[in-house]
XYZ file of C-alpha atoms in Angstrom:
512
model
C 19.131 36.923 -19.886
C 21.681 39.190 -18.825
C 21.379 42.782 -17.966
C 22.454 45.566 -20.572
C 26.015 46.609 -19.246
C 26.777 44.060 -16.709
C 27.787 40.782 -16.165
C 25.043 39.582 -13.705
C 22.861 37.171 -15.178
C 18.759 38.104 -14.828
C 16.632 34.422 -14.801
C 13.036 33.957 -14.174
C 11.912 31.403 -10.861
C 8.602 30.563 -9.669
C 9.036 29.798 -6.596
C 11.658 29.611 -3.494
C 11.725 26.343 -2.231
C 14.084 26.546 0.596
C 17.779 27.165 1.767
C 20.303 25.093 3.602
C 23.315 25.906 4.779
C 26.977 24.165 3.678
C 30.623 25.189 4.307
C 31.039 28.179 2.159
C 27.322 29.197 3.665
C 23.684 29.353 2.512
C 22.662 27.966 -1.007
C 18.906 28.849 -1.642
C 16.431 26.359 -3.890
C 14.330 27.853 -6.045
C 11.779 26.284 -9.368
C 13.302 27.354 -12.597
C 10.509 25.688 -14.576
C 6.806 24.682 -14.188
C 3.891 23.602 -15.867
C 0.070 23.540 -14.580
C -1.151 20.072 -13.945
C -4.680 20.727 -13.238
C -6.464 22.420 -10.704
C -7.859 21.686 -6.693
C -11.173 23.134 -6.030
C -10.697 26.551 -7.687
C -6.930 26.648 -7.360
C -4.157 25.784 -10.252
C -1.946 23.189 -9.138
C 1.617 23.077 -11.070
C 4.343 20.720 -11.668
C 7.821 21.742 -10.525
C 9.957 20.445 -13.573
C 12.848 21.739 -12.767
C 14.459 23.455 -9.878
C 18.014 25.354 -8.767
C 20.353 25.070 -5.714
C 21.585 28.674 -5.678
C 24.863 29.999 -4.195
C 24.106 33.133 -1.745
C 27.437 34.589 -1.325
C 31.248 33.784 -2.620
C 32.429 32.500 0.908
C 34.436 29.439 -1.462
C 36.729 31.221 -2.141
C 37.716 31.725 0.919
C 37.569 27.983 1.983
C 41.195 25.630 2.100
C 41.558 23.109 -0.670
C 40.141 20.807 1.488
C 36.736 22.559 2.439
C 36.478 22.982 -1.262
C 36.473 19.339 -2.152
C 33.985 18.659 0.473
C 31.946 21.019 -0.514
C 31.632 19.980 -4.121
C 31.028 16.896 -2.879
C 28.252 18.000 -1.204
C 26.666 20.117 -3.927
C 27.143 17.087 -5.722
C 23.913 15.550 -3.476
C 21.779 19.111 -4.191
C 22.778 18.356 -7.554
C 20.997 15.368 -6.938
C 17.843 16.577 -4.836
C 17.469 19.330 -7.830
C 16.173 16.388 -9.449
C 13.940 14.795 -7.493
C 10.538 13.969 -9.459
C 6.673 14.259 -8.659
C 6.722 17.617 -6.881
C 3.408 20.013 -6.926
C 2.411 23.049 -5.505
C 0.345 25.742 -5.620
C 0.636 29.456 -4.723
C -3.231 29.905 -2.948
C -3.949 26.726 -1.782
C -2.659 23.928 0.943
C -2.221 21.067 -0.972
C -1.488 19.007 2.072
C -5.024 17.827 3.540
C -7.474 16.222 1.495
C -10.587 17.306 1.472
C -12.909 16.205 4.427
C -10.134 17.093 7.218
C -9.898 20.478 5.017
C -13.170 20.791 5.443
C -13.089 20.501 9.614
C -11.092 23.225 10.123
C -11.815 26.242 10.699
C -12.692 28.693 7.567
C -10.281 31.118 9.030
C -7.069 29.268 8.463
C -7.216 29.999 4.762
C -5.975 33.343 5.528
C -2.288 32.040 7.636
C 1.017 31.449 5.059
C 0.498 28.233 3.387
C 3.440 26.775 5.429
C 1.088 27.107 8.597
C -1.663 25.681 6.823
C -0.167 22.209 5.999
C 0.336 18.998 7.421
C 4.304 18.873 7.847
C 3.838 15.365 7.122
C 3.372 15.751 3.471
C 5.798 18.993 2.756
C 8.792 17.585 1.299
C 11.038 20.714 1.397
C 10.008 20.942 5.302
C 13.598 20.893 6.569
C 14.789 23.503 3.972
C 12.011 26.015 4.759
C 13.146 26.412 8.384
C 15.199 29.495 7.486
C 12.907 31.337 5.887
C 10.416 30.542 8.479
C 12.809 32.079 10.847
C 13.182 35.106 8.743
C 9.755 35.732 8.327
C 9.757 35.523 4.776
C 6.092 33.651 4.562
C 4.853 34.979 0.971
C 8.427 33.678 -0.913
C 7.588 30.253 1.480
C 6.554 27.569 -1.410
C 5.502 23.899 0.253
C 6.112 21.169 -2.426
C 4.073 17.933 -2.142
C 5.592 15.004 -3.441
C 3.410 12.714 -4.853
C 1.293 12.292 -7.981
C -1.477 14.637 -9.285
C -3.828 13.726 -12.697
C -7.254 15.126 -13.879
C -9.995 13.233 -16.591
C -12.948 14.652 -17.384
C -16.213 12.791 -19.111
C -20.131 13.388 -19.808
C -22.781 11.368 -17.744
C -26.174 11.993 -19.152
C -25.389 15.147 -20.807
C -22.950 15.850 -17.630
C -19.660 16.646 -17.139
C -17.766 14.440 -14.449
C -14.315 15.268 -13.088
C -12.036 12.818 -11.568
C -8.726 13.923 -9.305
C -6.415 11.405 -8.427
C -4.252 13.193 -5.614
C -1.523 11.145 -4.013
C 0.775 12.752 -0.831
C 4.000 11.017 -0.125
C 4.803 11.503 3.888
C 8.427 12.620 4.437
C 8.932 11.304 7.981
C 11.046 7.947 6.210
C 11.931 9.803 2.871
C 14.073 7.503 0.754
C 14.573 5.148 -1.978
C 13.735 1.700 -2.308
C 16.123 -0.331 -0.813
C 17.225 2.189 1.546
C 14.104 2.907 3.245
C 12.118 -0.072 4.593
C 9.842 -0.830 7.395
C 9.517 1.523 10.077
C 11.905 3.461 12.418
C 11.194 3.165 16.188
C 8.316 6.323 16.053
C 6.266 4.175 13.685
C 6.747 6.128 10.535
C 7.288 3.811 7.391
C 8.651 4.165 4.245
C 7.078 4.994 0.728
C 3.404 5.865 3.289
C 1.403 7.701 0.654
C -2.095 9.184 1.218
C -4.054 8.693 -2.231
C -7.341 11.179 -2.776
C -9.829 10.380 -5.447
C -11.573 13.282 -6.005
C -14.915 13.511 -8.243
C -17.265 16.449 -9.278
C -20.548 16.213 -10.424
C -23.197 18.502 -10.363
C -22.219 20.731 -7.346
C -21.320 17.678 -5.903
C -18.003 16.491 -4.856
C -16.574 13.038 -3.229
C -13.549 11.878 -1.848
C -12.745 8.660 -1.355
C -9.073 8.062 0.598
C -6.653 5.053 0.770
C -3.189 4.704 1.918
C 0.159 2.218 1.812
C 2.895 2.132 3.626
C 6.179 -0.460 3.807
C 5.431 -3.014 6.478
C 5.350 -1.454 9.778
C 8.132 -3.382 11.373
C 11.858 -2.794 12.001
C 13.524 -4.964 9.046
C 15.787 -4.165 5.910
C 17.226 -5.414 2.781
C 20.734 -4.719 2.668
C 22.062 -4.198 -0.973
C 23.822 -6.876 -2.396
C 23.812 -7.576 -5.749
C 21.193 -10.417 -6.078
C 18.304 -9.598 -7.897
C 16.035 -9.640 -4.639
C 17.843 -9.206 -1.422
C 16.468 -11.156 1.450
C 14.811 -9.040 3.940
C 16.060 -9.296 7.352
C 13.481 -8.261 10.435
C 15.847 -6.864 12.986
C 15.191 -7.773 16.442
C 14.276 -5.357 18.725
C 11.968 -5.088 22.075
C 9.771 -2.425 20.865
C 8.941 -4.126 17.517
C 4.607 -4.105 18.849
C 5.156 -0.985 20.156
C 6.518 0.251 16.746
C 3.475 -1.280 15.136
C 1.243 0.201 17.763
C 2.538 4.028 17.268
C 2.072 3.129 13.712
C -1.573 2.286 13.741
C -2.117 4.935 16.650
C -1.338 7.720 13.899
C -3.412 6.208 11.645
C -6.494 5.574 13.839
C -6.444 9.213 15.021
C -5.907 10.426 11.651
C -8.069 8.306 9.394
C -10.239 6.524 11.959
C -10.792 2.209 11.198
C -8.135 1.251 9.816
C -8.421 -2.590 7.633
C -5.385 -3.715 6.887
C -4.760 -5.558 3.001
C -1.298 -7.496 2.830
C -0.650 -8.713 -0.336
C 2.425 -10.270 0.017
C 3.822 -13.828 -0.797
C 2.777 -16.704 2.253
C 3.820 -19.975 0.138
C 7.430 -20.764 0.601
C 8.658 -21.660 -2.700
C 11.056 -20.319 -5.015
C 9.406 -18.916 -9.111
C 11.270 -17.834 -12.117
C 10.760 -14.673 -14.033
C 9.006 -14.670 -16.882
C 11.531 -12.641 -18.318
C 15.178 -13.461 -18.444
C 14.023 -16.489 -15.954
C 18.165 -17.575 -15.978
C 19.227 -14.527 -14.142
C 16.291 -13.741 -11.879
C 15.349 -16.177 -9.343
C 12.562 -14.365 -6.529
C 13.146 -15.903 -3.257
C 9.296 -16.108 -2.372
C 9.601 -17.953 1.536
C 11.491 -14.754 1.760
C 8.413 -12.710 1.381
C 7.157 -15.196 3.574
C 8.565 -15.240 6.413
C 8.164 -11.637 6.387
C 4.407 -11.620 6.170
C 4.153 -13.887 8.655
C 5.709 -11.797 10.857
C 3.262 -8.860 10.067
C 0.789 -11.174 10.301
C 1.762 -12.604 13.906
C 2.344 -8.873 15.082
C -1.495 -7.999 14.301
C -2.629 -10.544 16.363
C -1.863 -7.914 19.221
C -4.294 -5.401 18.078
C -7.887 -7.346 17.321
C -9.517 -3.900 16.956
C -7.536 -3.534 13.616
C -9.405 -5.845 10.894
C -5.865 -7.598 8.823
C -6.914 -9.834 5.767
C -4.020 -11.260 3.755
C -4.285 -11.696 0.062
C -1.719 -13.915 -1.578
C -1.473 -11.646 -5.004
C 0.935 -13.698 -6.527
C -0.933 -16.751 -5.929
C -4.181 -15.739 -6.733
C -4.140 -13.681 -9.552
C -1.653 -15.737 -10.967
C -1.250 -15.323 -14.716
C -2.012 -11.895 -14.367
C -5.629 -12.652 -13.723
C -6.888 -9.070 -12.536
C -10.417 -10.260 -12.140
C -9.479 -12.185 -9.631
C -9.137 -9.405 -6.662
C -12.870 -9.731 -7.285
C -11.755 -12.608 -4.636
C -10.740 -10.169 -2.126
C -13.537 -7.255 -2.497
C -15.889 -9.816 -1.838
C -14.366 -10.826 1.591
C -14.005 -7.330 2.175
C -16.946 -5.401 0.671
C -19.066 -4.641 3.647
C -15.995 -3.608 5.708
C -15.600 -1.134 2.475
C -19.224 0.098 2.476
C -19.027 0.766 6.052
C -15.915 2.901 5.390
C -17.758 4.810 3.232
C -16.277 8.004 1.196
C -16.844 11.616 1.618
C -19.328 13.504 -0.057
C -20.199 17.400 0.181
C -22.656 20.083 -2.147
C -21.811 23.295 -3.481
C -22.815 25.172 -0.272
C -19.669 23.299 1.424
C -22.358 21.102 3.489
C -21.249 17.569 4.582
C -23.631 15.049 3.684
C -21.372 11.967 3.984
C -18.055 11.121 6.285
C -15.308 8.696 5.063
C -15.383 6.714 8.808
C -11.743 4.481 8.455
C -9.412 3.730 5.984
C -7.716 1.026 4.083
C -4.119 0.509 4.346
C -2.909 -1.637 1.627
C 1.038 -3.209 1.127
C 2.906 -5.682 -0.312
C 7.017 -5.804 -0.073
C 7.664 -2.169 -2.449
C 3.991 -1.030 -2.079
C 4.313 -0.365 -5.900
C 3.039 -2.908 -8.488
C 0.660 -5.420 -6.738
C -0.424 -2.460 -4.520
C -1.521 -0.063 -7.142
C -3.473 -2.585 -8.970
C -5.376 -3.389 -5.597
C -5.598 0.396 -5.535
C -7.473 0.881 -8.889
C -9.833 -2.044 -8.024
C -11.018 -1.024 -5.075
C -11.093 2.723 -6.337
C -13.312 1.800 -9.363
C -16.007 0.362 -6.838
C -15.752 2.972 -4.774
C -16.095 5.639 -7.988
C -19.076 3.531 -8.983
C -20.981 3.953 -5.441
C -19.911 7.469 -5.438
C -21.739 8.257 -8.923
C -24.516 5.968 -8.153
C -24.846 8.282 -5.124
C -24.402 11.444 -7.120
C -27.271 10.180 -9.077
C -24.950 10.157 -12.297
C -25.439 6.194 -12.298
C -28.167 3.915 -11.326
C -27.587 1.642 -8.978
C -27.307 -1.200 -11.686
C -24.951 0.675 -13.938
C -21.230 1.091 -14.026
C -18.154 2.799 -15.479
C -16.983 -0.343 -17.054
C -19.854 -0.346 -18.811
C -18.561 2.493 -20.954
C -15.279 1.699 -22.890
C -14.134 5.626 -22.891
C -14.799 5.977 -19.518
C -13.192 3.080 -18.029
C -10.283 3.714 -20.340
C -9.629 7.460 -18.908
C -9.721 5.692 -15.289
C -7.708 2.958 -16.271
C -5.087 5.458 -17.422
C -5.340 7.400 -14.700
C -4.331 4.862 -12.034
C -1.490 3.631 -14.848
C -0.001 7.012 -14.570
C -0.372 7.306 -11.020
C 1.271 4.168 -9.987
C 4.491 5.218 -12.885
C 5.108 8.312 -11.160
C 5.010 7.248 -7.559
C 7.063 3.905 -8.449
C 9.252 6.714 -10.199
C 9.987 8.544 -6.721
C 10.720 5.149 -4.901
C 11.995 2.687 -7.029
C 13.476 5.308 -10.062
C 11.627 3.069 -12.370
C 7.942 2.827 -14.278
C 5.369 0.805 -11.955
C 5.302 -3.083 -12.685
C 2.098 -4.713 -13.805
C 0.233 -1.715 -15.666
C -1.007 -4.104 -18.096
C -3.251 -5.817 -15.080
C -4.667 -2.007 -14.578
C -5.290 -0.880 -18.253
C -6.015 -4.216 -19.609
C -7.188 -6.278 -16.942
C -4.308 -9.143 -18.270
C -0.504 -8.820 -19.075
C 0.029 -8.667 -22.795
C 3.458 -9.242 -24.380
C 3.987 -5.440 -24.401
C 3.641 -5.269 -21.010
C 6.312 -8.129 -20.046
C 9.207 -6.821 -22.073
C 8.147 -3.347 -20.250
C 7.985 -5.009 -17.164
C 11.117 -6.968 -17.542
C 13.392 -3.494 -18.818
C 12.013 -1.533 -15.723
C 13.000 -5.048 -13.451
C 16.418 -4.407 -15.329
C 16.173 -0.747 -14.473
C 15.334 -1.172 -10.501
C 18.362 -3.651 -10.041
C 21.000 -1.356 -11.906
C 19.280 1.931 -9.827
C 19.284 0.123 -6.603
C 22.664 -1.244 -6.871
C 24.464 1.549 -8.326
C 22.719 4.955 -7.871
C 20.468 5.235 -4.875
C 22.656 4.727 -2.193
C 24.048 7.987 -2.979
C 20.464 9.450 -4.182
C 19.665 8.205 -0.542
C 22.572 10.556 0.826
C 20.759 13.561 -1.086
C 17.600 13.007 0.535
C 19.291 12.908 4.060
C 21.050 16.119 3.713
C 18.263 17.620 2.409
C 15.399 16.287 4.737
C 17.832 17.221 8.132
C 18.923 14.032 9.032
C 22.415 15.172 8.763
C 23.889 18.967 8.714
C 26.975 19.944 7.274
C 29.201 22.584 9.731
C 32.579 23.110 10.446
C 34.078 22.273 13.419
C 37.924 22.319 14.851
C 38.473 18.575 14.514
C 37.858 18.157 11.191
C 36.941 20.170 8.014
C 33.307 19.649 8.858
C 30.894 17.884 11.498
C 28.019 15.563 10.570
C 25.150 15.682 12.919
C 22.221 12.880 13.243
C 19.338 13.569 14.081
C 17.823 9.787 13.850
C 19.394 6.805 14.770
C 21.869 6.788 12.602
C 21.611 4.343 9.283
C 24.337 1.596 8.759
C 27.544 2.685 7.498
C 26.691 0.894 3.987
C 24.458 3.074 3.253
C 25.983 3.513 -0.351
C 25.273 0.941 -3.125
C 27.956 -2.022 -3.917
C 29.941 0.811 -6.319
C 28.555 4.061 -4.931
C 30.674 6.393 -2.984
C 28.808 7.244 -0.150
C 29.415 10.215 1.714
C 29.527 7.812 4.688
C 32.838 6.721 3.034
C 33.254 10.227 2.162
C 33.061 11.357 5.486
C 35.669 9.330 7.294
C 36.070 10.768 10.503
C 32.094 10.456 11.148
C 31.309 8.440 14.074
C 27.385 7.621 14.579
């Protein structure tokens, strides 16, 4: 609203999410709009729905006509970022490590800024809280997680039972779909997201953790206007050392790690069920891939890798059918364990490894392997608990499974949201246990939806998330209007969609 006698306009934030610095100088990011999604242990947790690149001085108009058309080309990409979906936080509480390595720390860290508290790994606005980190401006520092964060609640004997289902996307290979794949050379990979199931019962809570990732080698799918792009594995001598940093990380993090690919192995080409004419999935693409993964693991025998043709055998959108899998896998699983601790804050049970689960997106046929193994686990946890007996389930109870079931359908949405831009294929196999007709013509528009997005719009969305993230920082320099600087290997030059207007093109005298 705006002040009595002035012109300066008076709005309400919640939160300061970070600065970074452009031609005509700083722009701060702050949350316009929130809403509380749940809470995590005793702390609210909120949704950031909507957010506000803010000018910090009138230095444009000071700028030539040329600095001023690059520099509404770049607010055009923080127009961009402003957008970005799936971002929590919370103003007394890291949100960044789940609970049993919260619980290993020591009880004194509670009391350090939030921003020292985290795992960098999982704090999307890192990059842009560097300034104010510098400036010592710790209680106006707000660490946004991007990721996915849902709460159900039911009785058990006269009980209430709370379920979390917290999900941390890592920001070491932030990007969209087809512009982040694989694994860069330090053995980060794209769309790696931590995913917490939290339940409470009793003075008792359990946490039971899985992750995906993209395949950790070097490969890509370059844009091109098919419907599926081949992927191309790119050559390079430290491909198994790339894997090994990747599963390194992992191991010292998370401990065992078993490894669950679903991807295609048959060589043959399928039609879409919907609009089967203009779709045509090049499945020995998928192949080939996998069996590259598959070769690569051979290195490491230590790591267990078990390779489930989803496709293949839960053809016909058989769900049932990863019963398949969790049988080859269940004692692995049990070993594995999840974490369980009482109201005191005593341990009583360690999660020992960790299941890292992936197909080509690490979307659709991932998330329903999610929810499957999840359920098990929730029913061992409750058995545990002693809110089951050891012959009883959730699917036993129609509202109960239901609230899971939509819990995991949400879930997998929002995260497929973040990556792809589009809702999460195959929810039908997670709330239904079968696709329905519903479900195909929903699966088909957000197929529609992913090919215009990736085509079209997130080349450019891509070029938001670099500025933002630091791979590239915008400064002026005597040779041209302003300087580019990498801080990775640089990406191709094609980094924009077939129609985009990258600021690769943008930036003409660039030179990676």
């Amino acid at each position: 609203e705006a002040a009595a006698g002035s012109d300066c306009k008076v709005s309400k934030i919640y939160g300061v999410a970070g600065m970074i610095r452009l031609l005509a100088g700083s722009y701060v990011l702050v949350i316009t709009s929130r809403k509380d999604a749940g809470s995590y242990g005793a702390s609210t947790v909120y949704h950031a729905n909507s957010m506000k690149f803010l000018c910090c001085n009138e230095a444009i108009k000071h700028l030539t006509s040329e600095e001023k058309r690059d520099e509404a080309y770049f607010m055009s990409l923080l127009r961009i970022a402003e957008t970005t979906c799936g971002l929590y936080y919370s103003y007394d509480r890291d949100l960044t490590l789940n609970l049993q390595r919260a619980s290993k720390l020591a009880a004194g860290r509670v009391h350090k800024p939030l921003w020292k508290q985290a795992d960098p790994r999982f704090v999307w606005n890192r990059n842009l809280l560097e300034e104010l980190i510098e400036t010592k401006l710790d209680e106006f520092i707000t660490p946004l997680i991007q990721g996915s964060f849902q709460t159900e609640q039911f009785t058990l004997k006269d009980r209430l039972v709370r379920i979390t289902l917290f999900s941390r996307r890592c920001n070491r290979r932030l990007g969209t779909r087809m512009w982040r794949r694989g694994a860069n050379l330090e053995g980060a990979t794209a769309n790696f997201v931590e995913t917490e199931q939290l339940v409470e019962y009793e003075g008792l809570t359990s946490s039971f953790i899985q992750v995906r990732g993209s395949i950790p080698l070097l490969w890509e799918q370059i844009v091109d206007l098919s419907y599926k792009p081949r992927p191309s594995i790119i050559e390079h001598e430290e491909m198994t050392k790339v894997v090994e940093r990747h599963f390194h990380d992992l191991s010292q993090r998370y401990g065992d790690t078993m490894v669950i690919d679903l991807t295609d192995k048959a060589v043959q080409q399928r039609q879409m069920t919907v609009c089967p004419t203009f779709f045509l999935l090049q499945q020995g693409d998928e192949g080939n891939l996998s069996n590259a993964f598959a070769a690569e693991m051979q290195n490491f025998p230590d790591i267990r890798y078990v390779h489930f043709d989803f496709h293949h055998i839960c053809g016909g959108g058989n769900f049932d059918n990863l019963q398949v899998l969790y049988d080859e896998i269940e004692e692995a699983i049990q070993k594995q364990g999840y974490f369980l601790m009482n109201s005191k804050g005593e341990i009583l049970l360690d999660q020992s490894g960790v299941v890292r689960s992936n197909c080509i997106d690490c979307l659709d046929r991932t998330n329903v392997t999610q929810s499957f193994l999840a359920r098990k686990s929730l029913d061992s946890q409750l058995q545990r608990m002693g809110a089951l007996s050891s012959a009883e389930s959730i699917s036993q109870s129609d509202i109960i499974n239901d609230k899971f079931k939509k819990l995991w359908v949400e879930h997998g949405d929002e995260l497929s949201l973040e990556y792809a831009g589009s809702y999460a294929l195959k929810g039908d196999l997670v709330r239904y246990g079968r696709q329905t007709l519903p479900g195909l013509i929903k699966d088909g528009m957000s197929a529609l939806s992913r090919y215009y997005l990736n085509n079209f719009h997130d080349g450019v969305r891509q070029d938001a998330l670099d500025l933002i993230s630091g791979y590239y920082t915008v400064s002026k320099s005597s040779s041209s209007p302003f300087q580019i600087i990498g801080f990775e290997s640089a990406p191709k030059v094609s980094s924009c969609g077939v129609g985009n207007h990258s600021w690769w093109d943008h930036c003409h005298n660039f030179h990676s």
